[in-house]
Coordinates of C-alpha atoms in Angstrom, one line a residue:
M278 CA 32.9 -18.1 23.8
G279 CA 35.4 -20.4 22.0
S280 CA 39.1 -20.8 23.1
T281 CA 40.0 -18.8 19.8
L282 CA 38.1 -15.9 20.7
R283 CA 39.2 -16.0 24.3
A284 CA 42.8 -16.2 23.1
L285 CA 42.3 -13.0 21.0
R286 CA 40.6 -11.2 23.8
A287 CA 43.5 -12.1 26.1
L288 CA 46.0 -10.9 23.6
V289 CA 43.9 -7.5 23.2
L290 CA 43.9 -7.0 26.9
L291 CA 47.6 -7.8 27.2
A292 CA 48.3 -5.3 24.3
G293 CA 46.2 -2.8 26.1
F294 CA 48.7 -2.6 28.8
Y295 CA 51.6 -1.9 26.6
L296 CA 49.3 0.5 24.7
L297 CA 48.5 2.3 28.0
G298 CA 52.3 2.7 28.6
V299 CA 53.0 4.1 25.2
L300 CA 50.3 6.6 25.3
L301 CA 51.4 7.9 28.8
L302 CA 54.9 8.2 27.4
A303 CA 53.6 9.9 24.5
V304 CA 51.6 12.4 26.8
L305 CA 54.9 13.0 28.8
A306 CA 56.8 13.6 25.6
G307 CA 54.2 15.9 24.0
T308 CA 54.1 18.0 27.3
D309 CA 57.8 18.4 27.5
Y310 CA 57.9 19.5 23.9
L311 CA 55.2 22.3 24.6
L312 CA 56.9 23.3 27.7
F313 CA 60.4 23.8 25.8
A314 CA 58.5 25.7 23.0
H315 CA 56.4 28.1 25.1
A316 CA 57.7 28.2 28.8
P317 CA 61.0 29.6 30.2
A318 CA 63.9 27.4 29.7
A319 CA 64.6 26.9 33.6
V320 CA 60.8 25.8 34.2
A321 CA 60.9 23.7 31.1
T322 CA 64.1 22.0 32.2
K323 CA 62.8 21.3 35.8
L324 CA 59.5 20.0 34.6
A325 CA 61.4 17.6 31.8
V326 CA 63.4 16.1 34.8
V327 CA 59.9 15.4 36.4
S328 CA 58.8 13.8 33.2
V329 CA 62.1 11.6 32.9
L330 CA 61.4 10.5 36.6
L331 CA 57.8 9.5 35.8
A332 CA 59.0 7.8 32.4
I333 CA 61.5 5.4 34.2
P334 CA 58.8 3.2 35.8
L335 CA 56.7 3.3 32.7
V336 CA 59.6 2.1 30.5
R337 CA 60.5 -0.4 33.2
G338 CA 56.9 -1.8 33.0
L339 CA 57.1 -2.0 29.2
L340 CA 60.6 -3.6 29.1
M341 CA 59.7 -6.3 31.7
L342 CA 58.5 -8.7 29.1
R343 CA 59.3 -12.1 30.7
T344 CA 56.7 -13.4 33.2
P345 CA 58.5 -15.1 35.9
K346 CA 57.4 -18.8 36.5
G347 CA 55.5 -19.4 39.6
E348 CA 57.1 -21.8 42.2
E349 CA 55.8 -25.3 41.8
P350 CA 53.8 -26.4 44.7
S351 CA 55.9 -28.6 47.1
G352 CA 54.8 -32.2 46.7
L353 CA 55.6 -35.9 45.8
P354 CA 55.8 -36.7 42.2
V355 CA 54.8 -40.2 41.6
S356 CA 55.4 -42.2 38.5
E357 CA 53.1 -44.8 36.8
A358 CA 55.3 -47.5 38.5
D359 CA 54.7 -45.9 41.8
E360 CA 51.0 -45.5 41.6
P361 CA 49.7 -47.6 38.6
E362 CA 46.0 -47.5 39.7
L363 CA 46.0 -43.7 40.0
W364 CA 47.6 -43.3 36.7
R365 CA 45.2 -45.6 35.1
T366 CA 42.2 -43.7 36.4
V367 CA 43.7 -40.4 35.1
R368 CA 44.5 -41.7 31.6
E369 CA 41.0 -43.4 31.4
L370 CA 39.3 -40.0 32.3
A371 CA 41.7 -38.2 30.0
D372 CA 40.5 -40.3 27.2
Q373 CA 36.8 -39.9 28.1
V374 CA 37.3 -36.0 28.3
D375 CA 39.1 -36.4 25.0
T376 CA 42.2 -34.7 25.9
R377 CA 45.9 -35.3 26.3
A378 CA 46.8 -36.7 29.9
P379 CA 49.2 -35.0 32.1
S380 CA 52.9 -36.0 31.9
R381 CA 53.3 -35.7 35.7
I382 CA 51.3 -36.2 38.7
V383 CA 52.3 -34.6 41.9
L384 CA 50.8 -35.4 45.4
T385 CA 50.5 -32.5 47.6
G386 CA 49.7 -31.8 51.3
D387 CA 46.4 -29.8 50.9
V388 CA 42.7 -30.2 50.1
N389 CA 43.0 -29.2 46.4
A390 CA 43.4 -30.5 43.1
A391 CA 44.8 -28.3 40.2
V392 CA 46.3 -28.6 36.6
S393 CA 49.0 -26.5 34.9
E394 CA 50.6 -26.5 31.5
D395 CA 54.1 -25.2 30.4
A396 CA 52.6 -23.8 27.2
H397 CA 55.0 -22.0 24.7
L398 CA 54.6 -18.7 22.5
L399 CA 52.2 -17.2 25.1
G400 CA 49.9 -20.4 25.1
L401 CA 49.8 -20.7 21.3
L402 CA 51.6 -24.1 21.5
P403 CA 50.9 -26.8 24.0
G404 CA 53.5 -28.0 26.5
P405 CA 54.2 -30.3 29.3
R406 CA 51.2 -30.9 31.7
R407 CA 51.1 -31.4 35.4
L408 CA 48.3 -32.4 37.7
Y409 CA 48.4 -31.7 41.5
L410 CA 46.4 -33.8 43.7
G411 CA 46.1 -33.4 47.4
V412 CA 46.5 -36.4 49.6
P413 CA 44.1 -34.8 52.2
L414 CA 41.5 -34.5 49.5
M415 CA 41.7 -38.2 48.5
Q416 CA 41.4 -39.1 52.3
G417 CA 37.9 -37.5 52.4
L418 CA 36.3 -38.1 49.1
T419 CA 34.9 -41.3 47.6
E420 CA 36.3 -42.9 44.6
A421 CA 33.5 -41.6 42.6
Q422 CA 33.8 -38.0 44.0
L423 CA 37.6 -38.1 43.2
R424 CA 36.9 -39.2 39.5
A425 CA 34.6 -36.3 39.1
V426 CA 37.2 -33.9 40.6
L427 CA 39.8 -35.2 38.1
A428 CA 37.3 -35.1 35.2
H429 CA 36.7 -31.3 36.2
E430 CA 40.5 -30.8 36.2
L431 CA 41.1 -32.6 32.9
G432 CA 38.0 -30.5 31.4
H433 CA 40.5 -27.4 31.9
Y434 CA 42.9 -29.0 29.4
A435 CA 40.1 -29.9 27.0
G436 CA 39.0 -26.2 27.0
S437 CA 42.6 -24.9 26.7
D438 CA 42.1 -23.0 29.8
T439 CA 45.8 -23.9 31.0
R440 CA 47.3 -22.6 27.8
L441 CA 45.6 -19.4 27.9
A442 CA 46.5 -18.8 31.6
A443 CA 50.0 -17.8 30.5
L444 CA 48.5 -14.8 28.5
T445 CA 46.2 -13.6 31.5
L446 CA 49.0 -14.2 33.9
R447 CA 51.5 -12.1 32.1
G448 CA 49.0 -9.0 32.1
R449 CA 48.4 -9.5 35.8
V450 CA 51.9 -9.7 36.8
Q451 CA 52.9 -6.7 34.5
L452 CA 50.0 -4.5 36.0
Q453 CA 51.1 -5.6 39.6
R454 CA 54.7 -4.7 38.9
T455 CA 53.9 -1.3 37.6
V456 CA 51.5 -0.3 40.1
R457 CA 53.8 -1.5 42.8
N458 CA 56.5 0.5 41.3
F459 CA 54.7 3.8 41.2
E460 CA 53.3 3.3 44.7
E461 CA 57.0 2.6 45.9
R462 CA 58.2 5.7 44.3
A463 CA 55.4 7.7 45.7
G464 CA 56.3 6.4 49.1
S465 CA 60.0 7.3 48.9
T466 CA 59.1 10.7 47.7
E467 CA 56.7 11.3 50.6
A468 CA 59.4 10.0 53.1
R469 CA 62.0 12.3 51.6
E470 CA 59.6 15.2 51.9
R471 CA 58.7 14.4 55.4
A472 CA 62.4 14.0 56.4
R473 CA 63.2 17.6 54.8
Q474 CA 60.3 19.1 56.8
E475 CA 61.3 17.5 60.0
R476 CA 64.9 18.8 59.6
K477 CA 63.4 22.2 58.9
N478 CA 61.5 22.1 62.0
A479 CA 64.3 20.9 64.2
K480 CA 66.3 23.8 62.8
A481 CA 63.4 26.2 63.7
E482 CA 63.1 24.8 67.2
A483 CA 66.7 25.3 67.7
R484 CA 66.2 29.1 67.1
G485 CA 63.4 29.2 69.4
K486 CA 60.7 29.2 66.7
E487 CA 57.4 27.3 66.5
A488 CA 57.6 24.0 64.4
R489 CA 55.2 23.8 61.6
E490 CA 52.9 20.8 61.0
I491 CA 54.4 18.5 58.6
D492 CA 52.3 18.1 55.5
T493 CA 53.2 15.7 52.9
G494 CA 49.8 15.5 50.9
G495 CA 51.4 16.8 47.8
A496 CA 54.5 14.7 47.8
G497 CA 54.3 11.8 45.3
I498 CA 51.0 12.9 43.8
T499 CA 52.3 12.4 40.1
Y500 CA 53.3 8.8 40.8
R501 CA 50.1 8.2 42.7
T502 CA 48.1 9.4 39.7
L503 CA 49.8 7.2 37.3
A504 CA 49.2 4.2 39.8
R505 CA 45.6 5.1 39.9
I506 CA 45.5 5.1 36.1
Y507 CA 47.1 1.6 36.0
T508 CA 44.8 0.4 38.9
A509 CA 41.9 1.3 36.8
Y510 CA 42.9 -0.6 34.0
A511 CA 43.8 -3.7 36.2
K512 CA 40.3 -3.6 37.5
L513 CA 39.0 -3.7 34.0
Y514 CA 41.7 -6.5 33.2
L515 CA 40.8 -8.6 36.3
R516 CA 37.0 -8.3 35.8
A517 CA 37.3 -9.5 32.0
T518 CA 39.8 -12.3 32.6
L519 CA 38.2 -13.6 35.9
T520 CA 34.8 -13.6 34.3
D521 CA 36.5 -16.0 31.8
S522 CA 37.7 -18.0 34.8
R523 CA 34.3 -18.5 36.3
R524 CA 33.0 -19.6 32.8
Q525 CA 35.7 -22.3 32.6
E526 CA 34.7 -23.5 35.9
Y527 CA 31.1 -24.1 34.8
A528 CA 32.4 -25.8 31.8
A529 CA 34.6 -27.9 33.6
D530 CA 31.7 -28.8 36.0
A531 CA 29.5 -29.7 33.0
S532 CA 32.3 -32.0 31.6
A533 CA 32.8 -33.7 35.0
A534 CA 28.9 -34.3 35.3
R535 CA 28.8 -35.8 31.7
I536 CA 31.8 -38.2 32.3
T537 CA 31.3 -39.2 36.0
G538 CA 27.7 -38.3 36.7
R539 CA 25.6 -35.5 38.1
D540 CA 25.6 -36.8 41.8
A541 CA 29.5 -37.5 41.8
I542 CA 30.5 -33.9 41.1
A543 CA 27.6 -32.3 43.0
S544 CA 28.7 -34.2 46.3
A545 CA 32.3 -33.5 45.6
L546 CA 31.5 -29.9 45.5
R547 CA 29.7 -30.1 48.6
E548 CA 32.4 -32.1 50.3
I549 CA 35.5 -30.2 49.4
P550 CA 34.6 -26.9 51.5
V551 CA 34.0 -29.2 54.4
L552 CA 37.3 -31.1 54.1
D553 CA 39.1 -27.8 53.6
G554 CA 37.7 -26.4 56.8
A555 CA 38.3 -29.9 58.7
F556 CA 41.9 -30.1 57.5
G557 CA 42.7 -26.6 58.7
F558 CA 41.2 -27.6 62.0
Y559 CA 43.2 -30.8 62.1
V560 CA 46.5 -28.9 61.4
R561 CA 45.9 -26.5 64.1
S562 CA 44.6 -28.8 66.7
Y563 CA 46.5 -32.1 66.1
A564 CA 49.4 -32.0 63.4
T565 CA 51.0 -28.9 65.0
L566 CA 50.2 -29.8 68.6
G567 CA 53.7 -30.3 69.6
T568 CA 55.3 -27.4 67.7
D569 CA 55.9 -25.1 70.6
A570 CA 57.4 -28.1 72.4
G571 CA 59.6 -28.9 69.5
L572 CA 57.9 -32.3 68.8
L573 CA 56.3 -34.0 65.7
P574 CA 53.8 -36.8 65.5
P575 CA 54.9 -40.3 64.6
R576 CA 56.2 -40.7 61.2
G577 CA 53.6 -40.7 58.7
E578 CA 51.0 -39.2 61.0
V579 CA 51.3 -35.7 60.0
F580 CA 48.9 -36.5 57.2
G581 CA 47.8 -40.0 58.2
G582 CA 46.0 -38.8 61.3
F583 CA 43.7 -36.6 59.2
G584 CA 41.9 -39.7 57.9
R585 CA 41.5 -41.0 61.4
M586 CA 40.0 -37.7 62.6
L587 CA 37.5 -37.7 59.7
T588 CA 36.3 -41.2 60.5
A589 CA 35.8 -40.2 64.2
R590 CA 33.9 -36.9 63.3
Q591 CA 31.6 -38.1 60.6
L592 CA 28.4 -37.2 62.4
E593 CA 29.8 -33.6 63.1
L594 CA 30.9 -33.2 59.5
A595 CA 27.6 -34.6 58.0
G596 CA 25.6 -31.5 59.0
L597 CA 28.2 -29.2 57.4
R598 CA 27.8 -30.7 53.9
S599 CA 24.3 -29.3 53.6
E600 CA 25.4 -25.7 54.6
L601 CA 26.9 -24.2 51.4
S602 CA 28.3 -20.9 51.9
T603 CA 26.1 -17.9 51.1
E604 CA 28.9 -15.2 50.8
P605 CA 28.0 -12.7 48.0
A606 CA 29.9 -13.2 44.6
S607 CA 32.5 -10.6 43.8
P608 CA 33.5 -9.8 40.2
Y609 CA 37.1 -10.5 41.4
D610 CA 36.5 -14.1 42.3
S611 CA 38.3 -16.7 40.2
H612 CA 35.6 -19.3 40.9
P613 CA 31.9 -19.0 41.0
P614 CA 30.2 -19.7 44.4
V615 CA 30.0 -23.3 45.1
A616 CA 26.2 -22.9 46.0
D617 CA 25.7 -21.8 42.5
R618 CA 27.7 -24.6 40.9
V619 CA 26.1 -27.2 42.9
R620 CA 22.6 -25.7 42.0
R621 CA 23.4 -25.7 38.2
I622 CA 24.5 -29.3 38.5
E623 CA 21.7 -30.6 40.6
L624 CA 19.2 -29.0 38.0
L625 CA 20.5 -31.5 35.5
P626 CA 18.4 -34.6 34.9
A627 CA 19.2 -37.6 36.9
D628 CA 21.4 -40.2 35.2
G629 CA 21.2 -43.2 37.3
R630 CA 24.9 -43.1 38.5
A631 CA 24.2 -42.3 42.2
D632 CA 25.5 -45.8 43.4
E633 CA 28.9 -45.9 41.7
A634 CA 32.3 -46.3 43.4
H635 CA 31.5 -45.7 47.1
G636 CA 35.0 -46.8 48.2
A637 CA 37.5 -44.4 49.7
A638 CA 39.5 -42.5 47.1
I639 CA 42.7 -42.9 49.2
S640 CA 42.5 -46.7 48.2
L641 CA 43.7 -45.8 44.6
L642 CA 47.1 -45.5 46.3
T643 CA 49.3 -48.6 46.4
D644 CA 50.6 -48.1 50.0
E645 CA 48.7 -45.4 51.9
E646 CA 51.3 -45.4 54.8
R647 CA 54.3 -45.1 52.7
T648 CA 52.8 -42.2 50.8
Y649 CA 52.1 -40.2 54.1
A650 CA 55.7 -40.8 55.1
A651 CA 57.2 -39.8 51.8
L652 CA 54.8 -36.8 51.5
E653 CA 56.1 -35.6 54.8
D654 CA 59.7 -35.8 53.6
A655 CA 58.5 -34.0 50.2
V656 CA 56.6 -30.9 51.8
L657 CA 58.0 -30.4 55.5
T658 CA 61.0 -28.1 55.6
D659 CA 64.4 -29.7 56.7
E660 CA 64.2 -27.7 60.1
V661 CA 60.7 -29.4 60.8
R662 CA 61.7 -32.9 59.7
L663 CA 64.6 -32.9 62.1
L664 CA 62.3 -32.5 65.2
P665 CA 62.1 -35.5 67.5
R666 CA 58.9 -37.6 67.1
T667 CA 56.8 -39.0 69.7
A668 CA 55.9 -42.7 69.9
D669 CA 52.2 -42.1 69.7
W670 CA 49.6 -39.2 69.7
Q671 CA 48.9 -39.6 73.6
E672 CA 52.5 -39.0 74.1
L673 CA 52.6 -36.0 71.9
L674 CA 49.6 -34.5 73.8
D675 CA 51.0 -35.3 77.2
D676 CA 54.4 -33.7 76.4
A677 CA 53.0 -30.7 74.5
M678 CA 50.5 -29.8 77.2
A679 CA 53.1 -30.1 79.9
G680 CA 55.4 -27.9 78.0
N681 CA 52.5 -25.4 77.3
L682 CA 51.6 -25.2 80.8
A683 CA 55.0 -24.7 82.1
A684 CA 55.5 -21.8 79.8
L685 CA 52.3 -20.0 80.6
N686 CA 52.5 -16.3 80.4
T687 CA 48.9 -15.1 80.7
P688 CA 47.7 -11.5 81.3
L689 CA 47.4 -12.5 84.9
H690 CA 51.0 -13.8 85.1
R691 CA 52.2 -10.5 83.8
A692 CA 50.1 -8.4 86.1
L693 CA 51.0 -10.4 89.1
A694 CA 54.8 -10.1 88.3
L695 CA 54.3 -6.3 88.1
Y696 CA 52.4 -6.1 91.3
T697 CA 54.6 -8.4 93.6
K698 CA 57.9 -7.4 91.8
S699 CA 58.7 -11.4 91.7
R700 CA 58.1 -14.4 89.8
P701 CA 54.3 -15.0 89.4
A702 CA 53.1 -18.0 91.5
L703 CA 49.8 -19.4 92.3
P704 CA 50.3 -19.4 96.2
A705 CA 51.1 -15.7 96.0
L706 CA 48.0 -14.9 93.9
L707 CA 45.8 -16.8 96.3
T708 CA 47.3 -14.9 99.3
L709 CA 46.5 -11.6 97.5
I710 CA 43.0 -12.8 97.0
D711 CA 42.6 -13.4 100.6
N712 CA 44.0 -10.1 101.5
G713 CA 41.4 -8.4 99.5
Q714 CA 44.2 -7.1 96.8
L715 CA 42.6 -8.8 93.7
W716 CA 40.9 -5.9 92.1
Q717 CA 43.9 -3.7 92.8
L718 CA 46.0 -6.2 91.0
A719 CA 43.4 -6.5 88.2
R720 CA 44.1 -2.8 87.4
R721 CA 47.4 -4.0 86.1
L722 CA 45.8 -6.2 83.4
P723 CA 45.7 -4.9 79.8
L724 CA 42.1 -2.9 79.8
S725 CA 40.0 -1.5 77.2
D726 CA 39.2 2.2 77.6
E727 CA 35.8 1.4 79.0
A728 CA 37.2 -1.1 81.4
A729 CA 39.7 1.4 82.7
A730 CA 37.1 4.1 83.2
A731 CA 34.7 1.8 85.0
K732 CA 34.6 1.4 88.9
G733 CA 33.4 -1.0 91.6
R734 CA 31.1 -3.8 90.3
A735 CA 31.2 -2.8 86.7
F736 CA 35.0 -2.9 86.8
R737 CA 34.9 -6.3 88.2
E738 CA 32.5 -7.5 85.6
F739 CA 34.9 -6.3 82.8
V740 CA 37.9 -8.2 84.1
R741 CA 36.4 -11.3 85.6
P742 CA 36.6 -13.2 82.3
T743 CA 40.2 -12.5 81.9
L744 CA 41.1 -13.4 85.6
H745 CA 38.9 -16.6 85.2
N746 CA 40.7 -18.0 82.1
S747 CA 44.2 -17.0 83.6
L748 CA 43.6 -18.4 86.9
H749 CA 41.9 -21.6 85.4
S750 CA 45.1 -22.0 83.3
M751 CA 47.5 -21.4 86.4
V752 CA 45.7 -24.0 88.4
M753 CA 46.1 -26.5 85.6
A754 CA 49.8 -25.8 85.3
E755 CA 50.0 -26.5 89.1
F756 CA 48.5 -30.1 88.6
S757 CA 50.7 -30.7 85.6
A758 CA 53.9 -29.7 87.5
R759 CA 53.0 -32.0 90.4
S760 CA 52.4 -34.9 87.8
R761 CA 48.8 -35.1 89.3
M762 CA 47.1 -34.7 85.8
R763 CA 46.9 -36.5 82.6
W764 CA 45.3 -35.8 79.3
E765 CA 42.7 -38.2 77.4
F766 CA 43.5 -38.0 73.7
S767 CA 40.6 -38.4 71.4
W768 CA 39.9 -37.9 67.6
A769 CA 36.3 -37.1 68.2
Q770 CA 36.4 -34.5 70.8
P771 CA 38.7 -31.9 72.5
A772 CA 41.3 -33.4 75.0
K773 CA 40.2 -33.8 78.5
A774 CA 42.2 -33.4 81.6
R775 CA 42.0 -36.2 84.2
L776 CA 43.1 -35.9 87.9
L777 CA 45.4 -38.7 88.8
P778 CA 45.3 -40.4 92.1
A779 CA 47.5 -39.2 94.9
P780 CA 50.6 -41.2 95.6
G781 CA 49.7 -44.5 97.2
G782 CA 46.1 -44.3 96.0
T783 CA 44.3 -46.5 93.5
P784 CA 43.7 -45.8 89.8
D785 CA 40.0 -45.4 90.5
D786 CA 40.8 -42.5 92.8
G787 CA 41.4 -40.4 89.8
D788 CA 38.8 -37.7 88.8
P789 CA 37.6 -37.4 85.3
G790 CA 35.7 -34.1 86.1
L791 CA 39.0 -32.1 86.8
D792 CA 38.3 -29.3 84.5
A793 CA 34.7 -28.8 85.8
A794 CA 35.9 -29.0 89.3
I795 CA 38.8 -26.5 88.7
A796 CA 36.3 -24.1 86.8
T797 CA 33.9 -24.1 89.9
A798 CA 36.7 -23.5 92.3
V799 CA 38.1 -20.6 90.3
D800 CA 34.6 -18.9 90.2
R801 CA 34.4 -19.1 93.9
A802 CA 37.8 -17.4 94.2
L803 CA 36.8 -14.9 92.0
A804 CA 33.3 -14.3 93.5
D805 CA 32.1 -11.4 95.8
P806 CA 33.2 -12.0 98.4
P807 CA 35.9 -14.2 97.2
D808 CA 36.5 -17.7 98.8
T809 CA 39.8 -19.6 98.0
V810 CA 39.1 -22.5 100.2
P811 CA 37.6 -24.8 97.7
L812 CA 40.5 -24.1 95.5
R813 CA 43.1 -24.6 98.0
A814 CA 41.4 -27.8 99.0
L815 CA 41.5 -28.9 95.4
L816 CA 45.3 -28.2 94.7
P817 CA 47.7 -31.0 95.1
P818 CA 50.1 -30.5 98.1
A819 CA 53.5 -29.1 97.2
P820 CA 56.5 -31.6 97.6
R821 CA 58.0 -31.1 101.0
D822 CA 61.6 -30.2 101.4
P823 CA 64.0 -32.9 102.1
A824 CA 65.5 -31.0 105.0
S825 CA 62.1 -30.5 106.5
R826 CA 61.5 -34.3 106.3
E827 CA 64.7 -34.8 108.4
T828 CA 63.7 -32.3 110.9
D829 CA 60.3 -33.8 111.4
A830 CA 61.6 -37.4 111.5
P831 CA 61.3 -39.3 115.0
R832 CA 64.5 -39.5 117.0

């Protein structure tokens, strides 16, 4: 379907929204006319008031003609003087796609690339164009893959997709507003009816009468009916416009394959979901590691560290590239399934361009480190940017883990506090275990209905995993508080705890298997029967009280 026909259909669908509103208003007006002509005046007047109340959200939906501009993604605008190689690449590809290049390039902090256009007259006239390019995306793609992604996005310009987006966006926004308006009014009506019935029941109970069951099933039903009508049209509208969106993706893929090569766009489509998942993991496990402790990584490392993690985990990520998502497609998806897009592209004949531009896409930037730092300033909030920064990732890990362990509040901590009526402490817990009170304590843990009903061995098996995890954490916290533990930072695998030598010992006295040793000792402490001796032997000795040292000193 050509851009002219797509524009015409978008206009018809948008006009359908307004036509639906006019028809519903006409139905209300006609009903009021018939009521005043044939019904008693009192009844007609009451129903006319209802009609007016229903007409208000209809009229509001019709008069809200202006579509609010979406917020521009936060990012770092870069001029041609800032990034000449990136701009040269984009302009070169725009010429090959036969479209006008964007007037602005904005680097963002996500695994994404997108284009937009501030078109005028509902998209009939072109406007300024913007290209949004994620720095984490550039960190994970080769230059050939990035060129394919850029050619795909520029293909949306060539197909007038960004210009027609204004039409479809207006319809979606108007439908959402109208449906939300009716649902809010239905909710308000139901709340008023509930409050009225509650007041009535309160008066009845005050007179010694039995209160009636509150029933608000009929409250707001007319608003909900109108909301369902608009929801039905919204589904039709979304199915039609999102079908176009999926066709546009296929067309942009074909354009990218023609300009940059079949293998480049196919491999980029395989890579992007892997990078997206990897970046989410990186943010959770590395970039925000010090959030609870109020710490940030070194300057520039919020984004710079992602590239180092990708390099360290290449083997781990390699297996994910061949595992394309098999989730079923939905008529409300804006993009076709990646697996289908890759399949279509790989069915194209080989074009002999598989060996082009294997260098890292991030090398297109003039100064990577400077960009990482500037991007932090552009996308992090003022509050986050003011947090203190650590000297390196090892310091961030040590400080974050120490803070997290010091602030532990596991289910076992809470249960122990309730049971002992004092501050939860590991020595007190071990004493309870030795005294045979562990399973009475376990009854204070948050329990499922099935666990709460269980007894004996069945109950112990239900709660043992929670006890194990919490006790393991308490022991780690004890080592951390005694400064007898450090963490080994790694980009390739989870951080590992290592037991430091006792004061006066040699560095070789440290135990690299601390976590496994604690797990084994915890298992013994929670066994049937329990044995806390291995765990007590493993724990570092508590610091002696200075007064005690004076008393024990030789005279």
